[in-house]
Short mmCIF file of C-alpha atoms in Angstrom, two decimals:
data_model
loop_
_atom_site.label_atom_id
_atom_site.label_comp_id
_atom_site.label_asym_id
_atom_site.label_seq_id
_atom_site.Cartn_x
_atom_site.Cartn_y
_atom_site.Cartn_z
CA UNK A 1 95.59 120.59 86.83
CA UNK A 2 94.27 121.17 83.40
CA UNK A 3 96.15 121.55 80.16
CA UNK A 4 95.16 122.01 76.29
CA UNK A 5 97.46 121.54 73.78
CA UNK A 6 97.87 120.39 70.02
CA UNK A 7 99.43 117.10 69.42
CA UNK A 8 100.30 116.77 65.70
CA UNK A 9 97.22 117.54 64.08
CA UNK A 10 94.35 116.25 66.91
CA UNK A 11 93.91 117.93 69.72
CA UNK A 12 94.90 116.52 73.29
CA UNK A 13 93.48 117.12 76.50
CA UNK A 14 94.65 116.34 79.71
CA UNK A 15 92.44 116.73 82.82
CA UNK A 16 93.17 115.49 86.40
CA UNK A 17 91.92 116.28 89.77
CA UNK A 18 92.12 114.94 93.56
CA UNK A 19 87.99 114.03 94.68
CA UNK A 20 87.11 113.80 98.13
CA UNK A 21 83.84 113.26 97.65
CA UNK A 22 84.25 109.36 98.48
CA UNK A 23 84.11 110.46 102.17
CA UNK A 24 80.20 111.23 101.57
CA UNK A 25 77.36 108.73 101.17
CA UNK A 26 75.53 109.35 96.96
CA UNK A 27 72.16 109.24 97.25
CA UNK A 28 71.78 110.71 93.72
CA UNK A 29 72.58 109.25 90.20
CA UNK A 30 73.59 112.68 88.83
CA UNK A 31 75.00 114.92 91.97
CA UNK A 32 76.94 117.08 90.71
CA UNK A 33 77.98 119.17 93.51
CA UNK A 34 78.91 117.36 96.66
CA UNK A 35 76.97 117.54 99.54
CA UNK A 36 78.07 119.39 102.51
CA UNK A 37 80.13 117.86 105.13
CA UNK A 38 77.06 117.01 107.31
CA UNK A 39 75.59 114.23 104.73
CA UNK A 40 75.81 110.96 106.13
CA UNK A 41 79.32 110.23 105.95
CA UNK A 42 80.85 107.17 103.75
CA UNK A 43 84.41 106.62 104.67
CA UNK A 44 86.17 103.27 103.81
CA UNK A 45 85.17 100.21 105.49
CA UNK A 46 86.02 96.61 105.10
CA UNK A 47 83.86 94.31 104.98
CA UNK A 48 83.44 90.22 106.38
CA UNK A 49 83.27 89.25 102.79
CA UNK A 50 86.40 91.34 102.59
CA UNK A 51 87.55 88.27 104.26
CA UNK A 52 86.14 85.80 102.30
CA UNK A 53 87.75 83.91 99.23
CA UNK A 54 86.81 84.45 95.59
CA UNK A 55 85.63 80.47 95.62
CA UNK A 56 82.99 79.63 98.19
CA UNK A 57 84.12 76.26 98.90
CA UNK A 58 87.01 77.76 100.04
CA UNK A 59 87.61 80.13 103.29
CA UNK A 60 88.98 80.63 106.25
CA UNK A 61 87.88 80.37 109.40
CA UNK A 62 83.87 81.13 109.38
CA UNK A 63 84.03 83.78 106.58
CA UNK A 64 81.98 82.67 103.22
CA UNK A 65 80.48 85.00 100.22
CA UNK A 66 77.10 86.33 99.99
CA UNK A 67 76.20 86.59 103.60
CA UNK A 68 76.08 89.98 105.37
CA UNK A 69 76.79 89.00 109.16
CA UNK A 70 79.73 87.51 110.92
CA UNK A 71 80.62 85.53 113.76
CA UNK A 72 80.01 87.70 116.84
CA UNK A 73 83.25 87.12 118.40
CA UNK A 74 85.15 88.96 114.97
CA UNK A 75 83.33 92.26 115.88
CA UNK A 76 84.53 91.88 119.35
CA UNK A 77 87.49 91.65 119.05
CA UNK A 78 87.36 93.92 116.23
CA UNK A 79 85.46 96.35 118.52
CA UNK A 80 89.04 97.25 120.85
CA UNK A 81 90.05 99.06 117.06
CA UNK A 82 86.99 100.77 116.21
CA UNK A 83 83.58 100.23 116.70
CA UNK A 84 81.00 100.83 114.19
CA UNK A 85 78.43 103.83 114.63
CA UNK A 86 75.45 103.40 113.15
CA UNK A 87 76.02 106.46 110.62
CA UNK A 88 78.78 103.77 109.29
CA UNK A 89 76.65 100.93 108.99
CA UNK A 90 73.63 102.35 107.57
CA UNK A 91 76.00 104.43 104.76
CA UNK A 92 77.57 100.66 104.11
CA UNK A 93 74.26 99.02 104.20
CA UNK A 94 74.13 96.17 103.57
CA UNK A 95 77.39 95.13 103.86
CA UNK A 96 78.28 93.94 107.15
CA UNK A 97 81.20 95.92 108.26
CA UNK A 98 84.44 94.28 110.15
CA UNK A 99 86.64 97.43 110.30
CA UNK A 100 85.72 100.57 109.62
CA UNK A 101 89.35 101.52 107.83
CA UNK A 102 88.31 105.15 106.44
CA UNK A 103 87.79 106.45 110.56
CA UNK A 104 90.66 104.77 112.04
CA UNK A 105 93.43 107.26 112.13
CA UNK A 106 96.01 105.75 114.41
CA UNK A 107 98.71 105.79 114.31
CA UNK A 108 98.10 107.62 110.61
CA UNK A 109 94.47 107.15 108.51
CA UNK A 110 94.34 103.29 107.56
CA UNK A 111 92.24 104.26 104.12
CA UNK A 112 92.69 107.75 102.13
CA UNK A 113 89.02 109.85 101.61
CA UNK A 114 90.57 111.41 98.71
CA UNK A 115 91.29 109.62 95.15
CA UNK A 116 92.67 111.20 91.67
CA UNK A 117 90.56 110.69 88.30
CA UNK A 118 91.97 111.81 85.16
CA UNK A 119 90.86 111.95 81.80
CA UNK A 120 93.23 111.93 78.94
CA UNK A 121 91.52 113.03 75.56
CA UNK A 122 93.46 111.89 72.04
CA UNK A 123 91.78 112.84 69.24
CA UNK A 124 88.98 110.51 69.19
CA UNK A 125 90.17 108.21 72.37
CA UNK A 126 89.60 108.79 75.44
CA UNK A 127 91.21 107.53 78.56
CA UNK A 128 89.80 107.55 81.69
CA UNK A 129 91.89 107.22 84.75
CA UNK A 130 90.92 105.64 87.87
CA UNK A 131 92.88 103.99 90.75
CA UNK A 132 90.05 101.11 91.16
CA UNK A 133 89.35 97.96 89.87
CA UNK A 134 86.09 98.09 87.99
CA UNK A 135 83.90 95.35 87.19
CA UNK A 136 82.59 94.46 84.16
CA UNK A 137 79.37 96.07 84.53
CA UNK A 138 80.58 99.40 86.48
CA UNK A 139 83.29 99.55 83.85
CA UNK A 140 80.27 99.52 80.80
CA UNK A 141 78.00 102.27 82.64
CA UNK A 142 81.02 104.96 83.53
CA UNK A 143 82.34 104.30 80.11
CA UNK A 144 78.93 104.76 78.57
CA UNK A 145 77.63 107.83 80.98
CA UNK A 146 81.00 109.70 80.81
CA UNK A 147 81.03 109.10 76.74
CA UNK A 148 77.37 110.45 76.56
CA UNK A 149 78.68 113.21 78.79
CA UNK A 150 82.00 113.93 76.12
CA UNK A 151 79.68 114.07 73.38
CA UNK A 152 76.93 116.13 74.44
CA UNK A 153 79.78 119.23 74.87
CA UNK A 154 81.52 118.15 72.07
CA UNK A 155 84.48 116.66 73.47
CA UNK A 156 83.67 113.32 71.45
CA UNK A 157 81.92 112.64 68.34
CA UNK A 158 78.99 109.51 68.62
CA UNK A 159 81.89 107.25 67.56
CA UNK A 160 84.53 108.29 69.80
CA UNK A 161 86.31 105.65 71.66
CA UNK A 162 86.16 105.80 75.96
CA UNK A 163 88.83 102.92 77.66
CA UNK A 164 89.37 103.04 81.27
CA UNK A 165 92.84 103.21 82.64
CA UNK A 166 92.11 100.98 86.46
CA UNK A 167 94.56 100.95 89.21
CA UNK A 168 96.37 104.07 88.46
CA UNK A 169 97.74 107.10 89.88
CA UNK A 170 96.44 105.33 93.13
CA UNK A 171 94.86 102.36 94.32
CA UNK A 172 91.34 102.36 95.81
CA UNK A 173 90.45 98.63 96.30
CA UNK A 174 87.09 97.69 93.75
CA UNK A 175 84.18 99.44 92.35
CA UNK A 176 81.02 97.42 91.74
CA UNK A 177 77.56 98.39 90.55
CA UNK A 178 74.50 99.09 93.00
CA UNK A 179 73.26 95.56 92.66
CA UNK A 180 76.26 93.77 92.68
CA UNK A 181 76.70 95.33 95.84
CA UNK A 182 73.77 94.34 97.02
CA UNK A 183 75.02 90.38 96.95
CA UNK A 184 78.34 91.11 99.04
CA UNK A 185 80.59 88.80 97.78
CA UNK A 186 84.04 89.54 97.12
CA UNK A 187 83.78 92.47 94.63
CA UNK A 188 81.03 93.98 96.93
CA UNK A 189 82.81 93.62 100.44
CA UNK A 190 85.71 95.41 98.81
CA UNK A 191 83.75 98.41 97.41
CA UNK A 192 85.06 100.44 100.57
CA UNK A 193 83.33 103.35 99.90
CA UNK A 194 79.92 102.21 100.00
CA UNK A 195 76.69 101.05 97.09
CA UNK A 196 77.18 104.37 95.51
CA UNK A 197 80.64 104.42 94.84
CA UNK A 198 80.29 103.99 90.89
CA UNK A 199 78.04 107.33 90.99
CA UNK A 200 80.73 108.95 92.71
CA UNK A 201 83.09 108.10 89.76
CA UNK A 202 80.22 109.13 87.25
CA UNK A 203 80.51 112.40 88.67
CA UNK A 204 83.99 113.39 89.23
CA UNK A 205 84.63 112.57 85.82
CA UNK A 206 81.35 114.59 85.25
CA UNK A 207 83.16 117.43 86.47
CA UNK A 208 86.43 116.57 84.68
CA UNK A 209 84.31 116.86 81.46
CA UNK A 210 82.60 119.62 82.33
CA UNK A 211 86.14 121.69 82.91
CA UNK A 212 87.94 119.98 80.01
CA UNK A 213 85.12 121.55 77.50
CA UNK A 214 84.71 124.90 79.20
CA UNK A 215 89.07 125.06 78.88
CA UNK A 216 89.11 126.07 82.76
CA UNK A 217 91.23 124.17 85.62
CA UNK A 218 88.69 121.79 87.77
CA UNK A 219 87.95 122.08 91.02
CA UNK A 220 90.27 119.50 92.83
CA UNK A 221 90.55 118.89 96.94
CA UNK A 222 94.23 118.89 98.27
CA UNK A 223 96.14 115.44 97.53
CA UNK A 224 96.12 113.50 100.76
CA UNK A 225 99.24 113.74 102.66
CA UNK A 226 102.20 111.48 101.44
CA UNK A 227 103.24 109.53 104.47
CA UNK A 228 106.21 107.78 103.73
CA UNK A 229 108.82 109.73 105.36
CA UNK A 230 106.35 108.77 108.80
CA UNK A 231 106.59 105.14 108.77
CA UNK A 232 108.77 102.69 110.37
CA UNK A 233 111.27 100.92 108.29
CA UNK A 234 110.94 97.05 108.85
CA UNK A 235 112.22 94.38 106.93
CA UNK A 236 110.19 93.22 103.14
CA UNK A 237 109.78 90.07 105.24
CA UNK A 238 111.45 87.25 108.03
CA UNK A 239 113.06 88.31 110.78
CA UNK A 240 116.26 90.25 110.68
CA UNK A 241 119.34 91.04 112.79
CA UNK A 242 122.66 92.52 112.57
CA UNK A 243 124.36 91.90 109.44
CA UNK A 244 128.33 91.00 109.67
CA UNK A 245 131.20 90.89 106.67
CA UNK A 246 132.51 87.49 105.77
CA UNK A 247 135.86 87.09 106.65
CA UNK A 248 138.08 88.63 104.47
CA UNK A 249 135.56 91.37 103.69
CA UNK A 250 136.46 94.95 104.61
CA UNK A 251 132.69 96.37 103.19
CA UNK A 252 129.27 94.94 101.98
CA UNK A 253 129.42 94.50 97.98
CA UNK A 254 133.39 93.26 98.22
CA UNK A 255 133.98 90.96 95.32
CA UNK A 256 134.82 87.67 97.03
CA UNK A 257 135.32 86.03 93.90
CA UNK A 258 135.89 87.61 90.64
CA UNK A 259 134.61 86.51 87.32
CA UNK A 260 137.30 85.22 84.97
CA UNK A 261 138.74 87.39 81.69
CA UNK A 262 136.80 85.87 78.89
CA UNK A 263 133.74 83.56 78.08
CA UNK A 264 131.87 81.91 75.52
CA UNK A 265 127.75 81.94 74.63
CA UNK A 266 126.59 78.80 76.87
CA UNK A 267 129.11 78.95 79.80
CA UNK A 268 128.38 80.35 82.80
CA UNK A 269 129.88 83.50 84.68
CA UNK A 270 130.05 83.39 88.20
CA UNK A 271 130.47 86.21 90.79
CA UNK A 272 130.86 86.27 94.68
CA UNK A 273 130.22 89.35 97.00
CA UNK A 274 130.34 90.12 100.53
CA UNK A 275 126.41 90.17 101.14
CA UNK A 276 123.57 90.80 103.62
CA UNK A 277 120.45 89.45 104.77
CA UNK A 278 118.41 90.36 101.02
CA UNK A 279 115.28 90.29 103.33
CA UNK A 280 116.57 93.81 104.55
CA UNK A 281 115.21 95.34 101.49
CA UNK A 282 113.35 93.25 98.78
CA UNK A 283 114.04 95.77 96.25
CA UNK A 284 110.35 95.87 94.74
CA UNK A 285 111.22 98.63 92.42
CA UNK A 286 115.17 97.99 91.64
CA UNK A 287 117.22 94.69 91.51
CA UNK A 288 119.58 92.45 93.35
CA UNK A 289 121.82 91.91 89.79
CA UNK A 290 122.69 93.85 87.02
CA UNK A 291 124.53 92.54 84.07
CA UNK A 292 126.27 95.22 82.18
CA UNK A 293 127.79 95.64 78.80
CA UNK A 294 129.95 98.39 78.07
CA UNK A 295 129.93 100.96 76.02
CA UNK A 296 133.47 102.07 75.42
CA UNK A 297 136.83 100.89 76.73
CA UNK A 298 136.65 102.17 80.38
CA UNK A 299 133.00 100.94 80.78
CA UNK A 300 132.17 104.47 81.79
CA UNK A 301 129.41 104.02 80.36
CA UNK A 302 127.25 100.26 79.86
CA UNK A 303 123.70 99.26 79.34
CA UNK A 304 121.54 96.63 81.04
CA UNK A 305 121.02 93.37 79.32
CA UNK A 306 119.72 91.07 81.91
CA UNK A 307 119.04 90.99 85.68
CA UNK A 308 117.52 89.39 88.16
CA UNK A 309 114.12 88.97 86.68
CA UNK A 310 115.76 87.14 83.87
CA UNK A 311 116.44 83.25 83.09
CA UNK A 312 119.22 83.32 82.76
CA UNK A 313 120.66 84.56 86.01
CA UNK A 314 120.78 82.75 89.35
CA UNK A 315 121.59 84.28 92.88
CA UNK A 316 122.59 81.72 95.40
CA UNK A 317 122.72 83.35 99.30
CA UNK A 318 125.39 81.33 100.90
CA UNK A 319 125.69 81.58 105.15
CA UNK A 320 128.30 80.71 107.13
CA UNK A 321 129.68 81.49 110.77
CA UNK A 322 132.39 83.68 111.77
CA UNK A 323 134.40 83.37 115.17
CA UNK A 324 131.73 80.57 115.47
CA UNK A 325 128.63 82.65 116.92
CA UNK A 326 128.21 85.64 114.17
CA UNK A 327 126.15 84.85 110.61
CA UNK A 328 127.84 86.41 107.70
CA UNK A 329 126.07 85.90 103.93
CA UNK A 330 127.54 86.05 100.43
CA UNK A 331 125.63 86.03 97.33
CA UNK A 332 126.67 84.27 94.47
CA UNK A 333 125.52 85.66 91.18
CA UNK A 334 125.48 83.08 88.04
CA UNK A 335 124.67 84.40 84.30
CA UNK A 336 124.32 82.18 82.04
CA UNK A 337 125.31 83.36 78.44
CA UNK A 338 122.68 83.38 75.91
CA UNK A 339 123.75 82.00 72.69
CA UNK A 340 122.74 85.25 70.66
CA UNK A 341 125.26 87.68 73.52
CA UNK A 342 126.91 90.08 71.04
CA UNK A 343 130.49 89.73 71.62
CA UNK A 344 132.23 92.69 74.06
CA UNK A 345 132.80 93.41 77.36
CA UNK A 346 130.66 93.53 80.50
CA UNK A 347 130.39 93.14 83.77
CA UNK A 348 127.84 91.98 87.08
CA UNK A 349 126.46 94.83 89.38
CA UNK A 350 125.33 93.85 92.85
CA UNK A 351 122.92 95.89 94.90
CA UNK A 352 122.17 95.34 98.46
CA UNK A 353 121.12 96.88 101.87
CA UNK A 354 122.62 95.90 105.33
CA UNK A 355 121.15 96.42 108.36
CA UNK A 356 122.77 97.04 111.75
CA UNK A 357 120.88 97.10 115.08
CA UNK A 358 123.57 98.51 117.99
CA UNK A 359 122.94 97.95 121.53
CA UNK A 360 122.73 101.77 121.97
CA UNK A 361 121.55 104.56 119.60
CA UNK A 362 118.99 103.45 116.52
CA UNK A 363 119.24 100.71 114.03
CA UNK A 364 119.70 101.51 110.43
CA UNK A 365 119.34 100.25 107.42
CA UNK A 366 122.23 101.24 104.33
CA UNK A 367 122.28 100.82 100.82
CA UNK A 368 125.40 98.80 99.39
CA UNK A 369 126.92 97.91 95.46
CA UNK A 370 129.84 96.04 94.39
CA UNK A 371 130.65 95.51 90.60
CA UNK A 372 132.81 92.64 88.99
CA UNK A 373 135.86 93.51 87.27
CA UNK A 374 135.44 93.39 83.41
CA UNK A 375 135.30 90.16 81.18
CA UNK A 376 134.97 89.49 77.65
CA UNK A 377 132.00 87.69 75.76
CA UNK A 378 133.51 86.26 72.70
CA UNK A 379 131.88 85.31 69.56
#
């Protein structure tokens, strides 16, 4: 994708592609094209150091930093996965490689081949975008080769600006230099791709530059396949079963126990709902809690002022047995006014998933709310 615009009076650019080229071994600082298919391949691979803790007084088992063989017995066992051809291990030399992640492909690949890079030109600035973590050193010489590269066609003047943007649109383990990589410790058993990863970098965003000057669309490889909707839903963690209703409940999010009409800054509001297990579904991008304040009479319409990543709320997960066998959970949610709460009215939001696991047909997981009735902060 490529786009040129004006953006007030500077000019943005925006340039982003998808790169296989990680699947190939770079033997050359400046390759611009990518070798054909047949070059020594240089798919993912972790390493033993991969293994190894950032301190060297402190691993596990027999894995320690800067040493490039293993314990025999790892590759065995390692060897009933995948064992490593020699076109792997002399593309990774010299790391010494434990599993070969980038040609294991069961049940689905275990490392992508392909990776975005973007660049983002403002004026002056530019961003470049990259789902690795760079070290200090790879992050100076593909800030300092791409910036020579923006300024020779004019993208940049000499005292343009060049950040890097890690860890996005992706995520692609580290990047280290050649030598770095050389000593295998943690940074360089983590650089999946190989010693020449960084020059792959340099040149996709050699290429982005080249496009973003000449105002034409970059060549880009197909995004890798999204396989989400292909994998097995589990629980974020623990083991899980069946959930049940407390007694009394008629449906996952009931209010139990209401919060009362009216508060004060200081005190505390407390709400009860019929719960499940909240290992079902750790909610990494949402929340358990909500509190709510709303924005006209009939709360129709509220905005968030705290939640679950807040101070000032608690959530208590209460069991107890029903007809003495069966495990049933509520979840009592606690907010503690803040002294400087604008007076009005609000109210808790609860979000959940229950799980049931029959003894025929398949289990399933289902998203659940319950909201408090509406109470009163007063001044």
């Amino acid at each position: 994708l490529y786009s040129l615009s004006c953006f007030l009076i500077r000019c943005f650019s925006y340039s982003l592609s998808w790169n296989s080229s990680f699947n190939v071994c770079f033997f050359f600082f400046l390759m611009i094209r990518r070798p054909p298919r047949s070059t020594l391949s240089s798919s993912s691979a972790a390493s033993d150091v991969y293994k190894r803790q950032v301190v060297d007084s402190v691993h596990m088992f027999d894995f320690t930093q800067s040493a490039n063989s293993s314990n025999p017995l790892w590759h065995f066992l390692v060897g009933f996965v995948h064992k490593s051809t020699p076109k792997e291990k002399a593309c990774q030399e010299p790391k010494g490689i434990l599993l070969p992640t980038g040609d294991i492909s069961f049940p689905w690949p275990w490392a992508t081949d392909t990776v975005p890079v973007q660049i983002l030109r403002l004026g002056q600035l530019a961003i470049l975008v990259q789902p690795s973590e760079l070290t200090t050193m790879s992050g100076r010489r593909l800030r300092k080769y791409v910036k020579a590269r923006m300024v020779q066609k004019g993208l940049l003047p000499e005292d343009g600006v060049v950040v890097i943007a890690g860890l996005a649109n992706g995520y692609a383990d580290y990047t280290t230099t050649f030598e770095e990589y050389q000593h295998q410790r943690y940074e360089g058993g983590s650089t999946i791709f190989g010693p020449h990863q960084l020059n792959g970098y340099v040149q996709a965003f050699y290429q982005l530059v080249d496009a973003m000057a000449a105002g034409t669309a970059p060549a880009s490889d197909p995004a890798p396949e999204d396989f989400s909707h292909k994998l097995t839903e589990f629980s974020s963690g623990g083991k899980i079963s069946t959930d049940y209703m407390p007694s009394g409940a008629k449906n996952f999010g009931q209010v139990m126990i209401d919060a009362a009409s009216s508060y004060k800054p200081g005190q505390v509001v407390q709400v009860t709902f019929a719960a499940a297990n909240p290992l079902n579904n750790l909610r990494p991008t949402g929340t358990f809690t909500t509190v709510q304040q709303c924005l006209d009479p009939a709360c129709s319409q509220s905005k968030p002022v705290a939640d679950d990543g807040d101070w000032e709320t608690r959530l208590h997960v209460i069991k107890a047995k029903k007809d003495l066998v069966l495990t049933t959970r509520t979840i009592r949610i606690e907010w503690f006014i803040p002294a400087n709460t604008p007076p009005g009215q609000y109210r808790i939001l609860h979000r959940g998933t229950s799980y049931d696991d029959p003894l025929i047909g398949k289990a399933t997981f289902t998203p659940y709310q319950g909201v408090s009735s509406v109470f009163t902060v007063q001044a």
